[in-house]
Every structure is written in structure tokens, then in C-alpha cells.
């Protein structure tokens, strides 16, 4: 955002990790929250245009759980209104759309390599960008603006990846295909148990998308299922199994923003956030453990 010199308002969603909204605010910009769609929990593209004002400079959509946004619709809106697009692609390392890496779309995509992600360097990340000049500017910002022993061309900070994290990443990169296919087996096992269960929903695989199986979220309808999201969360925890209310709370409900935003303006996000649970998912999770988790979920209250 800093490298692009964004100003004014940025359209984004509240169904995300804290940093998406914080980054906007910390850059002196105003987040304008757009609701999400119930199909894949990404930005509802039909609601973007009504939020655009003359102050809007960019859209910051979030690819959620490995589901990708409606890239084509977003690109069209951005072009029509001359807006930049920066994707929060933290969940989508390794995801492909129509055969292209998910970082290949306008104008920039930000990946997280935090220890909890599909690919990790312990801490770290990467930005993919279209315009070489933008890449230069980002490079400047991450290394104090230092371009040579006697040249400092920008007012940058220290946002470099350290050597140890880079080495960790190189090791993990060798196993990424294996990591993703093992995750797929876990997800398939969850689906085997939970498909067709009244009151439990999960999203379908998206068309033209090669996924990374980063998360397995279920949406719980208490009326139909008999137990709420929070009931399941607590039952699992009582068995030492830690699912995650992710993303809950919405960023526009955070204490630090309580006097600024109203989550009532994003009702779909609010409902999903109150009813979603991401189940344990990692490459080495055994299928027997998945069976056990599903048995606890489906046990009578
Ligand atoms: C993990 C995550 C981030 C933050 O990534 P860091 O590498 O911890 O800075 C941002 N957005 C989303 C959606 C995430 O899941």
C-alpha cells in the first residue's frame, strides 16, 4: 500500500485476519467494508461498486481458506474505476487459477509464510507484483531504502526475511507437493464423514481452481444440527482437540475499532463468522484422528 502511494479509502472485507485491516489503517487509509458471499466467503463482487467514492484508491480482497476471489469481476471493476488491487493471498500459496499461479493477477498479491500456513518459513512472506517499478519500490521499503553502499533512495524499514527463515523455506519447498496431497487426503476424509449431514455445510471446490487444502471450515446451523459452532468447539476442546473459530470476531468488530465500524453493515460476514469452525488440518493428521474428530462432532449432545 505504501509502495503504491495509496490514499483515501480502500474497499476490503472484515472476514479476515487482523493484519488485512490493520495494514490499511496503519497506512493512514480508511477501510470501507464490503460484505462477503456465502458460497466461498470471499468479497461479494456485486456489492463493491456501490461502495466506490471519489476517495477510493484500491480494493484489498482476501482469498479465504484457499478459495479464491472472483478475479475477473474484480479486475473489471478496478479497470473501470481506475483502482489498484492488492490481494491478501496469505491462504493461497500453491493455488492455481486456470493453470496460472494465484500471484499472477493484478496488481499485487501478498503471501504469508507464517508457521501455520501451507508453506512456511517460520515467519515471513512474499509479494508478487505485475509492475517492475512497484517491485523496486517494495524492495526499497523492505531494506531501509538502501540500494548500494553509498545510496539510500527511500525511507524504508527492516522487513527483510532473515537467512535462517529463508533456509527453512528452501527445505519446506521440497516437500510442498507432498504436503498439499496429504492435506487433500485429510480433507477428503472429513468430507466422507460430513457430506450430507443436516446442518453442516462446507464449500464445494471452485471451478478452474487447483486448490491447496489450506483449511477445512464447516458452517454449523444450530437449528438443523442440534449443536452450535461453539458447542462443537467446546466438545472438541474437552477432548484436547483444538479447532479454530476462524475468522471470529470480524475485524470490524475488534475492540480497537469498536467506535469506528459497524459489523451490521456486513451481515453475511457476521453470520458466517458466528457459525464457522475450521477443523484441525495438517499433512500428518492421521485419518483415524479425522474419524475420531468427526465422531465427536456427530455425537449427540
Ligand atoms: C496469516 C494471515 C495473514 C498474516 O500473515 P503474516 O505472515 O503473519 O503477516 C494475513 N492475512 C491472512 C488472511 C492470514 O491468514
XYZ file of N, CA and C and ligand atoms in Angstrom, residues 15-20 62-65 88-91 110-117 122-126 215 244 246-247, ligand 1:
108
model
N -13.953 -10.275 6.970
C -13.809 -11.703 7.254
C -12.390 -12.107 6.893
N -11.463 -11.743 7.774
C -10.044 -11.946 7.506
C -9.272 -11.869 8.812
N -7.978 -12.104 8.704
C -7.081 -11.980 9.844
C -6.848 -10.483 10.133
N -6.509 -10.187 11.370
C -6.345 -8.804 11.827
C -5.496 -7.952 10.884
N -4.454 -8.564 10.322
C -3.460 -7.746 9.620
C -3.985 -7.082 8.356
N -5.002 -7.660 7.704
C -5.511 -7.043 6.473
C -6.047 -5.645 6.782
N -9.615 -10.590 -0.098
C -8.911 -11.672 0.601
C -9.322 -13.015 0.001
N -8.344 -13.782 -0.435
C -8.630 -15.173 -0.808
C -8.764 -15.940 0.519
N -9.890 -16.620 0.703
C -10.160 -17.172 2.033
C -10.126 -18.705 2.064
N -9.319 -19.261 2.940
C -9.200 -20.710 3.185
C -8.563 -21.480 2.023
N -4.912 -10.111 -0.517
C -4.360 -10.830 0.620
C -4.416 -12.295 0.217
N -3.252 -12.824 -0.152
C -3.168 -14.199 -0.662
C -2.533 -15.126 0.372
N -2.626 -14.717 1.645
C -1.961 -15.468 2.721
C -2.388 -16.940 2.761
N -3.636 -17.220 2.343
C -4.147 -18.597 2.411
C -3.919 -19.402 1.147
N -0.166 -10.675 -1.737
C 0.708 -10.812 -0.573
C 0.521 -12.184 0.061
N 1.608 -12.922 0.143
C 1.582 -14.273 0.707
C 2.187 -14.264 2.106
N 1.648 -15.112 2.959
C 2.226 -15.285 4.289
C 2.919 -16.638 4.359
N 4.116 -16.631 4.913
C 4.846 -17.889 5.141
C 4.958 -18.165 6.643
N 3.954 -17.713 7.390
C 3.930 -17.967 8.829
C 3.841 -19.475 9.093
N 4.304 -19.874 10.251
C 4.403 -21.291 10.596
C 3.092 -22.058 10.458
N 1.955 -21.375 10.520
C 0.663 -22.074 10.431
C 0.185 -22.268 8.997
N 0.917 -21.753 8.020
C 0.425 -21.788 6.640
C 0.889 -23.047 5.903
N 8.771 -20.303 8.894
C 8.618 -19.947 10.311
C 7.890 -18.597 10.410
N 8.537 -17.537 9.964
C 7.893 -16.246 9.765
C 8.369 -15.724 8.419
N 7.545 -14.937 7.786
C 7.967 -14.344 6.525
C 6.825 -14.298 5.538
N 7.150 -13.912 4.325
C 6.127 -13.815 3.301
C 6.727 -13.322 2.007
N 5.871 -13.062 1.037
C 6.340 -12.576 -0.252
C 5.236 -11.754 -0.905
N -7.336 -25.040 4.619
C -8.215 -25.100 5.788
C -9.429 -25.934 5.446
N -10.604 -24.103 15.365
C -10.390 -22.664 15.477
C -11.619 -21.907 14.970
N -12.397 -19.265 13.137
C -11.523 -18.535 12.211
C -12.320 -18.229 10.954
N -12.753 -17.013 10.708
C -12.368 -15.784 11.372
C -13.468 -15.300 12.312
C -1.763 -15.359 8.266
C -2.536 -14.302 7.608
C -2.027 -13.020 7.471
C -0.768 -12.542 8.161
O 0.370 -13.114 7.702
P 1.735 -12.863 8.497
O 2.734 -13.626 7.706
O 1.531 -13.390 9.881
O 1.960 -11.403 8.476
C -2.746 -12.088 6.739
N -3.923 -12.401 6.176
C -4.469 -13.618 6.308
C -5.777 -13.905 5.637
C -3.804 -14.602 7.036
O -4.356 -15.801 7.201
